[in-house]
């Protein structure tokens, strides 16, 4: 085993959370290692809100499409269009977007290495030592050990860091997502619009989540998700493509991965390890949106590690979760309730899509998405939506 030098912070995982944390800490002057596996692209719709673009200084050239509306499709094929008034949803390709984030971290001073985390040990002085398989430029692999004053686990929903270091991390629940990236068809002739995201709520295609068609300019993501064991995600996507006339579109690649359903109860080990991104479970319920929350989590985690390194007080690491839940816990709670109720069966999905036809619902939905917060500025709209929800829940309102 080759012993590498000691870093202030070792970050395992170079997705949006890990790369954001690496960039922030490197800019503060810390000696940062960013360890990432090569060649992996997470299955993801690739949607990012304007707030992310502004907050994290994302250049326009990374946007492959600007979405101006969403179409909600019910089990009986009832369709509700939700235009975005005065805004847009940016679409990014995760292979290009994630690599740009890693390169930015490197430009800020983080050291990038390609490899796979294996085990976290302790030196005689108690410092964390990461055992990793590192791959060099020629593709050769060698085992190395890396010492670090602090460790950030940003290595995805099945985080090895979390399972080794954080109590309860192996109890997290998942939705398994699968999508196929295809060459975007010509517009016209089939129900496809390169400026619109389609979200399909149909139990046959997803018994407990949803399916989607997300345009990315020259390519399109067609996917579905489910937590039901034995459900054929590939079969569902194949059927969706055939139904919409997209089965003849050239398939570029296929990807699948678990997506966490809720934040972990604990993100740190009380000593020197803290989680970020999917490893911490910060994917929004109901929508499955994760990029913004991963990057926001990465930033809060970096700040907690910064304060820990300044003070030596491990209690600072708990502030990453506390601050995240203070900012976003309310949204996650509401979305979790929505998913548990409305995604249960096709009858409820039908009513859910019908609710989306309401202008108040559409306006508040987009406001909340753009601002990443519960919108309190329209109390009368909230009252109207409350009574409309009661009507749908009790069956007093029609589903169409």
Short mmCIF file of C-alpha atoms in Angstrom, two decimals:
data_model
loop_
_atom_site.label_atom_id
_atom_site.label_comp_id
_atom_site.label_asym_id
_atom_site.label_seq_id
_atom_site.Cartn_x
_atom_site.Cartn_y
_atom_site.Cartn_z
CA UNK A 1 0.00 0.00 0.00
CA UNK A 2 1.21 3.48 -0.91
CA UNK A 3 0.82 6.10 1.79
CA UNK A 4 -0.35 9.43 0.41
CA UNK A 5 0.06 12.75 2.15
CA UNK A 6 -2.32 14.14 4.73
CA UNK A 7 -5.17 16.43 3.64
CA UNK A 8 -7.29 18.82 5.61
CA UNK A 9 -10.41 17.36 3.98
CA UNK A 10 -10.94 14.21 1.93
CA UNK A 11 -14.18 14.18 -0.07
CA UNK A 12 -15.39 10.86 -1.41
CA UNK A 13 -17.68 11.38 -4.40
CA UNK A 14 -17.49 14.01 -7.13
CA UNK A 15 -21.14 14.61 -7.91
CA UNK A 16 -22.82 18.00 -7.35
CA UNK A 17 -22.61 17.74 -3.54
CA UNK A 18 -19.00 16.60 -3.32
CA UNK A 19 -17.74 18.93 -6.04
CA UNK A 20 -19.52 21.92 -4.47
CA UNK A 21 -18.06 21.15 -1.04
CA UNK A 22 -14.60 20.71 -2.58
CA UNK A 23 -14.83 24.03 -4.39
CA UNK A 24 -15.99 25.95 -1.31
CA UNK A 25 -13.34 24.47 0.98
CA UNK A 26 -10.53 24.87 -1.54
CA UNK A 27 -11.46 28.52 -1.98
CA UNK A 28 -11.09 28.92 1.78
CA UNK A 29 -7.49 27.72 1.48
CA UNK A 30 -7.84 24.16 2.76
CA UNK A 31 -5.86 21.25 1.33
CA UNK A 32 -8.70 19.26 -0.26
CA UNK A 33 -8.75 15.86 -1.94
CA UNK A 34 -11.67 15.06 -4.25
CA UNK A 35 -11.83 11.31 -4.89
CA UNK A 36 -14.26 10.20 -7.57
CA UNK A 37 -14.94 7.09 -9.59
CA UNK A 38 -14.49 7.60 -13.33
CA UNK A 39 -17.12 7.04 -15.97
CA UNK A 40 -20.26 6.91 -13.84
CA UNK A 41 -23.23 9.08 -14.89
CA UNK A 42 -26.16 9.21 -12.49
CA UNK A 43 -29.63 8.65 -14.02
CA UNK A 44 -31.25 12.04 -13.65
CA UNK A 45 -33.78 14.22 -15.44
CA UNK A 46 -31.22 17.02 -15.27
CA UNK A 47 -33.57 19.85 -14.24
CA UNK A 48 -32.14 22.84 -12.38
CA UNK A 49 -34.04 25.97 -11.23
CA UNK A 50 -32.89 29.55 -11.82
CA UNK A 51 -32.03 29.86 -8.13
CA UNK A 52 -29.36 27.17 -8.55
CA UNK A 53 -27.96 28.90 -11.64
CA UNK A 54 -27.63 32.18 -9.73
CA UNK A 55 -26.60 30.83 -6.34
CA UNK A 56 -23.88 28.54 -7.67
CA UNK A 57 -22.79 30.68 -10.62
CA UNK A 58 -23.56 28.20 -13.40
CA UNK A 59 -22.69 29.50 -16.90
CA UNK A 60 -25.39 29.57 -19.57
CA UNK A 61 -23.41 27.29 -21.88
CA UNK A 62 -24.08 24.35 -19.56
CA UNK A 63 -27.82 24.63 -20.22
CA UNK A 64 -28.78 22.32 -23.07
CA UNK A 65 -32.46 23.34 -22.97
CA UNK A 66 -34.81 25.80 -21.31
CA UNK A 67 -38.14 24.31 -20.33
CA UNK A 68 -41.14 26.64 -20.39
CA UNK A 69 -43.90 24.24 -19.25
CA UNK A 70 -44.67 20.87 -17.75
CA UNK A 71 -47.38 18.45 -18.82
CA UNK A 72 -48.96 16.24 -16.17
CA UNK A 73 -50.53 13.08 -17.61
CA UNK A 74 -53.09 11.05 -15.63
CA UNK A 75 -53.77 7.28 -15.75
CA UNK A 76 -56.66 7.89 -18.19
CA UNK A 77 -54.44 10.13 -20.33
CA UNK A 78 -56.00 13.35 -19.09
CA UNK A 79 -53.36 16.02 -19.74
CA UNK A 80 -52.76 19.21 -17.78
CA UNK A 81 -50.25 21.75 -19.05
CA UNK A 82 -48.54 23.94 -16.45
CA UNK A 83 -46.83 26.90 -18.13
CA UNK A 84 -44.01 28.67 -16.30
CA UNK A 85 -44.90 32.33 -16.25
CA UNK A 86 -41.89 34.63 -16.22
CA UNK A 87 -39.33 31.88 -15.72
CA UNK A 88 -37.89 28.61 -16.96
CA UNK A 89 -36.35 25.35 -15.85
CA UNK A 90 -32.81 24.77 -17.06
CA UNK A 91 -31.78 21.33 -18.29
CA UNK A 92 -28.24 19.98 -18.02
CA UNK A 93 -26.49 16.80 -19.12
CA UNK A 94 -25.10 15.24 -15.96
CA UNK A 95 -21.89 13.94 -17.55
CA UNK A 96 -20.94 17.45 -18.72
CA UNK A 97 -22.40 19.31 -15.73
CA UNK A 98 -20.78 17.16 -13.03
CA UNK A 99 -17.39 17.26 -14.75
CA UNK A 100 -17.56 21.04 -15.00
CA UNK A 101 -18.21 21.21 -11.24
CA UNK A 102 -15.20 18.97 -10.58
CA UNK A 103 -13.01 21.04 -12.85
CA UNK A 104 -14.09 24.21 -11.06
CA UNK A 105 -13.12 22.65 -7.74
CA UNK A 106 -9.71 21.77 -9.19
CA UNK A 107 -9.24 25.32 -10.47
CA UNK A 108 -9.95 26.52 -6.93
CA UNK A 109 -7.15 24.31 -5.64
CA UNK A 110 -8.70 20.91 -4.84
CA UNK A 111 -6.65 17.88 -5.84
CA UNK A 112 -8.57 15.41 -8.00
CA UNK A 113 -7.89 11.70 -7.92
CA UNK A 114 -9.73 8.88 -9.65
CA UNK A 115 -10.39 5.90 -7.45
CA UNK A 116 -12.76 3.90 -5.26
CA UNK A 117 -13.08 4.17 -1.50
CA UNK A 118 -12.69 0.83 0.28
CA UNK A 119 -12.40 1.34 4.03
CA UNK A 120 -11.93 3.97 6.73
CA UNK A 121 -9.35 3.13 9.39
CA UNK A 122 -7.71 5.06 12.23
CA UNK A 123 -4.05 5.92 12.70
CA UNK A 124 -2.41 5.64 16.10
CA UNK A 125 -3.26 9.28 16.73
CA UNK A 126 -6.90 8.65 15.81
CA UNK A 127 -6.82 10.49 12.48
CA UNK A 128 -9.02 9.08 9.73
CA UNK A 129 -7.19 7.03 7.10
CA UNK A 130 -9.03 6.18 3.89
CA UNK A 131 -7.98 3.03 2.05
CA UNK A 132 -8.71 3.45 -1.66
CA UNK A 133 -8.00 1.89 -5.02
CA UNK A 134 -6.54 4.72 -7.09
CA UNK A 135 -6.37 4.60 -10.87
CA UNK A 136 -3.60 6.42 -12.72
CA UNK A 137 -3.70 8.00 -16.18
CA UNK A 138 -2.72 4.69 -17.80
CA UNK A 139 -5.58 2.83 -16.13
CA UNK A 140 -3.38 0.96 -13.65
CA UNK A 141 -4.80 0.55 -10.14
CA UNK A 142 -2.87 0.75 -6.89
CA UNK A 143 -4.01 0.69 -3.28
CA UNK A 144 -3.29 3.87 -1.35
CA UNK A 145 -4.01 5.27 2.11
CA UNK A 146 -5.05 8.88 2.60
CA UNK A 147 -5.02 10.67 5.95
CA UNK A 148 -7.49 13.48 6.54
CA UNK A 149 -8.50 15.75 9.39
CA UNK A 150 -12.10 15.63 8.12
CA UNK A 151 -13.99 13.38 5.70
CA UNK A 152 -17.07 14.19 3.64
CA UNK A 153 -19.03 11.23 2.31
CA UNK A 154 -20.71 12.34 -0.92
CA UNK A 155 -20.62 8.91 -2.52
CA UNK A 156 -24.27 8.44 -3.39
CA UNK A 157 -27.36 6.74 -2.04
CA UNK A 158 -25.52 3.51 -1.21
CA UNK A 159 -22.70 5.44 0.44
CA UNK A 160 -19.91 3.20 1.73
CA UNK A 161 -18.78 6.04 3.98
CA UNK A 162 -22.25 6.30 5.53
CA UNK A 163 -22.61 2.56 6.05
CA UNK A 164 -19.23 2.30 7.74
CA UNK A 165 -19.35 5.45 9.84
CA UNK A 166 -22.90 6.70 10.47
CA UNK A 167 -25.31 4.77 12.73
CA UNK A 168 -28.62 3.98 11.03
CA UNK A 169 -27.40 4.79 7.52
CA UNK A 170 -28.20 1.29 6.27
CA UNK A 171 -31.92 1.77 7.04
CA UNK A 172 -32.60 4.41 4.41
CA UNK A 173 -35.45 3.78 1.93
CA UNK A 174 -35.00 4.14 -1.83
CA UNK A 175 -36.77 4.56 -5.12
CA UNK A 176 -34.90 2.85 -7.93
CA UNK A 177 -34.70 5.08 -10.99
CA UNK A 178 -33.95 4.01 -14.53
CA UNK A 179 -33.83 6.04 -17.73
CA UNK A 180 -32.73 5.79 -21.32
CA UNK A 181 -31.04 8.67 -23.09
CA UNK A 182 -32.27 8.79 -26.68
CA UNK A 183 -31.70 11.01 -29.66
CA UNK A 184 -34.41 13.68 -29.57
CA UNK A 185 -36.97 13.23 -32.34
CA UNK A 186 -38.05 15.95 -34.72
CA UNK A 187 -40.90 17.96 -33.23
CA UNK A 188 -44.28 17.26 -34.77
CA UNK A 189 -45.96 13.99 -35.65
CA UNK A 190 -45.65 12.60 -32.11
CA UNK A 191 -46.61 14.10 -28.71
CA UNK A 192 -43.14 15.54 -28.07
CA UNK A 193 -42.13 19.13 -27.34
CA UNK A 194 -38.49 20.03 -26.78
CA UNK A 195 -39.48 22.89 -24.45
CA UNK A 196 -41.82 20.84 -22.24
CA UNK A 197 -41.25 18.21 -19.54
CA UNK A 198 -43.85 15.42 -19.46
CA UNK A 199 -44.60 13.73 -16.13
CA UNK A 200 -46.75 10.60 -16.38
CA UNK A 201 -48.69 9.32 -13.36
CA UNK A 202 -49.79 5.84 -14.34
CA UNK A 203 -49.61 2.81 -12.07
CA UNK A 204 -48.81 0.49 -14.95
CA UNK A 205 -45.66 2.49 -15.68
CA UNK A 206 -44.80 3.22 -12.03
CA UNK A 207 -46.87 1.75 -9.18
CA UNK A 208 -45.60 4.23 -6.57
CA UNK A 209 -43.72 7.06 -8.30
CA UNK A 210 -43.92 8.52 -11.81
CA UNK A 211 -42.47 8.28 -15.31
CA UNK A 212 -41.00 11.13 -17.31
CA UNK A 213 -39.88 12.55 -20.62
CA UNK A 214 -37.34 15.34 -20.14
CA UNK A 215 -35.88 16.99 -23.27
CA UNK A 216 -32.17 17.90 -23.24
CA UNK A 217 -31.86 19.58 -26.60
CA UNK A 218 -30.23 17.02 -28.88
CA UNK A 219 -31.10 14.19 -26.48
CA UNK A 220 -34.03 13.25 -24.26
CA UNK A 221 -34.29 11.38 -20.94
CA UNK A 222 -37.11 8.81 -20.82
CA UNK A 223 -37.40 7.14 -17.45
CA UNK A 224 -39.35 5.83 -14.50
CA UNK A 225 -38.88 5.00 -10.85
CA UNK A 226 -40.28 2.60 -8.28
CA UNK A 227 -39.54 1.22 -4.83
CA UNK A 228 -41.49 -1.98 -5.58
CA UNK A 229 -39.20 -5.00 -5.72
CA UNK A 230 -39.58 -7.03 -8.88
CA UNK A 231 -41.13 -4.20 -10.90
CA UNK A 232 -39.54 -4.07 -14.35
CA UNK A 233 -38.19 -0.56 -14.85
CA UNK A 234 -36.76 -1.45 -18.27
CA UNK A 235 -40.06 -2.95 -19.33
CA UNK A 236 -41.89 0.17 -18.18
CA UNK A 237 -39.61 2.51 -20.15
CA UNK A 238 -39.90 0.27 -23.20
CA UNK A 239 -43.69 0.41 -23.01
CA UNK A 240 -43.62 4.19 -22.50
CA UNK A 241 -41.42 4.65 -25.56
CA UNK A 242 -43.72 2.48 -27.69
CA UNK A 243 -46.84 4.28 -26.47
CA UNK A 244 -45.42 7.68 -27.39
CA UNK A 245 -43.80 6.64 -30.65
CA UNK A 246 -40.29 7.06 -29.26
CA UNK A 247 -39.30 3.41 -29.62
CA UNK A 248 -37.55 4.16 -32.92
CA UNK A 249 -35.40 6.94 -31.46
CA UNK A 250 -31.73 5.96 -31.27
CA UNK A 251 -30.72 4.91 -27.74
CA UNK A 252 -27.47 6.51 -26.60
CA UNK A 253 -27.13 4.96 -23.15
CA UNK A 254 -29.06 3.34 -20.30
CA UNK A 255 -28.56 4.17 -16.61
CA UNK A 256 -30.05 3.15 -13.29
CA UNK A 257 -29.46 3.90 -9.61
CA UNK A 258 -31.24 4.12 -6.25
CA UNK A 259 -32.59 7.49 -5.12
CA UNK A 260 -33.17 8.06 -1.38
CA UNK A 261 -36.71 8.86 -0.24
CA UNK A 262 -35.89 10.90 2.88
CA UNK A 263 -32.96 12.57 4.66
CA UNK A 264 -31.05 10.43 7.13
CA UNK A 265 -31.71 11.15 10.80
CA UNK A 266 -28.00 11.67 11.33
CA UNK A 267 -25.27 12.90 8.97
CA UNK A 268 -22.13 12.87 11.14
CA UNK A 269 -20.21 10.40 13.30
CA UNK A 270 -19.59 12.89 16.10
CA UNK A 271 -15.87 12.91 15.35
CA UNK A 272 -14.71 13.88 11.86
CA UNK A 273 -17.03 12.40 9.20
CA UNK A 274 -20.11 14.08 7.72
CA UNK A 275 -22.36 13.26 4.73
CA UNK A 276 -23.63 15.31 1.79
CA UNK A 277 -25.97 14.89 -1.18
CA UNK A 278 -27.62 11.54 -1.88
CA UNK A 279 -25.48 9.98 0.85
CA UNK A 280 -27.36 12.22 3.31
CA UNK A 281 -30.69 11.45 1.59
CA UNK A 282 -31.43 14.96 0.33
CA UNK A 283 -33.64 14.17 -2.65
CA UNK A 284 -37.07 15.81 -2.61
CA UNK A 285 -39.94 13.33 -2.14
CA UNK A 286 -42.70 13.24 -4.76
CA UNK A 287 -40.61 15.10 -7.35
CA UNK A 288 -37.30 13.24 -7.04
CA UNK A 289 -35.45 16.53 -7.55
CA UNK A 290 -31.92 16.29 -6.24
CA UNK A 291 -29.37 18.55 -7.96
CA UNK A 292 -30.23 21.79 -6.17
CA UNK A 293 -30.60 20.08 -2.81
CA UNK A 294 -27.33 18.20 -3.28
CA UNK A 295 -25.42 21.40 -3.99
CA UNK A 296 -27.10 23.29 -1.14
CA UNK A 297 -26.26 20.39 1.16
CA UNK A 298 -22.65 20.33 -0.11
CA UNK A 299 -22.30 24.03 0.69
CA UNK A 300 -23.74 23.66 4.20
CA UNK A 301 -21.56 20.61 4.83
CA UNK A 302 -18.46 22.50 3.69
CA UNK A 303 -19.30 25.33 6.07
CA UNK A 304 -19.76 22.89 8.96
CA UNK A 305 -16.39 21.26 8.17
CA UNK A 306 -14.75 24.69 7.94
CA UNK A 307 -15.97 25.57 11.45
CA UNK A 308 -14.95 22.16 12.75
CA UNK A 309 -11.42 22.59 11.40
CA UNK A 310 -11.19 26.09 12.90
CA UNK A 311 -12.39 25.09 16.36
CA UNK A 312 -11.71 21.37 16.68
CA UNK A 313 -15.28 21.07 17.99
CA UNK A 314 -16.93 18.03 16.35
CA UNK A 315 -20.35 19.34 17.36
CA UNK A 316 -20.03 21.81 14.48
CA UNK A 317 -20.59 18.93 12.05
CA UNK A 318 -24.18 18.51 13.23
CA UNK A 319 -24.98 21.98 11.95
CA UNK A 320 -24.96 20.78 8.33
CA UNK A 321 -28.14 18.78 8.88
CA UNK A 322 -29.69 21.27 11.30
CA UNK A 323 -29.34 24.14 8.86
CA UNK A 324 -30.48 22.10 5.86
CA UNK A 325 -33.63 20.89 7.61
CA UNK A 326 -34.36 24.39 8.89
CA UNK A 327 -34.25 25.68 5.32
CA UNK A 328 -35.85 22.77 3.45
CA UNK A 329 -37.39 20.38 5.96
CA UNK A 330 -40.86 21.90 5.57
CA UNK A 331 -40.83 21.40 1.81
CA UNK A 332 -39.63 17.81 2.22
CA UNK A 333 -42.37 17.09 4.76
CA UNK A 334 -45.13 18.43 2.51
CA UNK A 335 -43.79 16.57 -0.54
CA UNK A 336 -43.49 13.38 1.50
CA UNK A 337 -47.17 13.61 2.48
CA UNK A 338 -48.10 14.18 -1.15
CA UNK A 339 -46.19 11.14 -2.33
CA UNK A 340 -47.55 8.85 0.37
CA UNK A 341 -51.15 9.82 -0.39
CA UNK A 342 -51.48 10.77 -4.06
CA UNK A 343 -49.16 8.09 -5.50
CA UNK A 344 -50.99 5.19 -3.85
CA UNK A 345 -53.35 4.16 -6.68
CA UNK A 346 -54.58 5.33 -10.06
CA UNK A 347 -57.79 6.80 -8.67
CA UNK A 348 -55.80 9.15 -6.47
CA UNK A 349 -53.32 9.88 -9.26
CA UNK A 350 -56.25 10.91 -11.44
CA UNK A 351 -57.40 13.38 -8.80
CA UNK A 352 -53.86 14.65 -8.26
CA UNK A 353 -53.51 15.55 -11.93
CA UNK A 354 -56.94 17.20 -11.79
CA UNK A 355 -55.77 19.41 -8.92
CA UNK A 356 -52.82 20.49 -11.06
CA UNK A 357 -55.31 22.08 -13.47
CA UNK A 358 -55.97 24.78 -10.89
CA UNK A 359 -54.24 28.13 -11.50
CA UNK A 360 -53.53 28.69 -7.80
CA UNK A 361 -51.85 25.30 -7.57
CA UNK A 362 -49.78 25.96 -10.68
CA UNK A 363 -48.62 29.38 -9.51
CA UNK A 364 -47.65 28.21 -6.03
CA UNK A 365 -45.99 25.08 -7.40
CA UNK A 366 -43.72 27.06 -9.70
CA UNK A 367 -43.05 29.73 -7.06
CA UNK A 368 -41.98 27.04 -4.60
CA UNK A 369 -39.83 25.33 -7.23
CA UNK A 370 -38.09 28.52 -8.32
CA UNK A 371 -37.51 29.78 -4.78
CA UNK A 372 -36.94 26.41 -3.08
CA UNK A 373 -39.19 27.38 -0.17
CA UNK A 374 -42.80 27.21 0.88
CA UNK A 375 -44.47 30.34 -0.47
CA UNK A 376 -46.36 32.33 2.16
CA UNK A 377 -46.96 35.51 0.18
CA UNK A 378 -50.43 34.46 -1.06
CA UNK A 379 -52.50 33.44 2.00
CA UNK A 380 -55.83 33.49 0.12
CA UNK A 381 -54.41 31.15 -2.51
CA UNK A 382 -53.33 28.74 0.23
CA UNK A 383 -56.84 28.82 1.73
CA UNK A 384 -58.42 28.12 -1.66
CA UNK A 385 -56.01 25.25 -2.32
CA UNK A 386 -56.71 23.79 1.12
CA UNK A 387 -60.45 23.57 0.46
CA UNK A 388 -59.91 22.25 -3.07
CA UNK A 389 -57.68 19.51 -1.66
CA UNK A 390 -60.35 18.60 0.89
CA UNK A 391 -62.89 18.38 -1.93
CA UNK A 392 -60.68 16.03 -3.90
CA UNK A 393 -59.77 13.95 -0.86
CA UNK A 394 -63.44 13.45 0.05
CA UNK A 395 -64.53 12.84 -3.54
CA UNK A 396 -66.72 15.96 -3.69
CA UNK A 397 -64.72 17.25 -6.65
CA UNK A 398 -64.59 15.48 -9.98
CA UNK A 399 -61.25 14.15 -11.20
CA UNK A 400 -61.63 15.69 -14.64
#
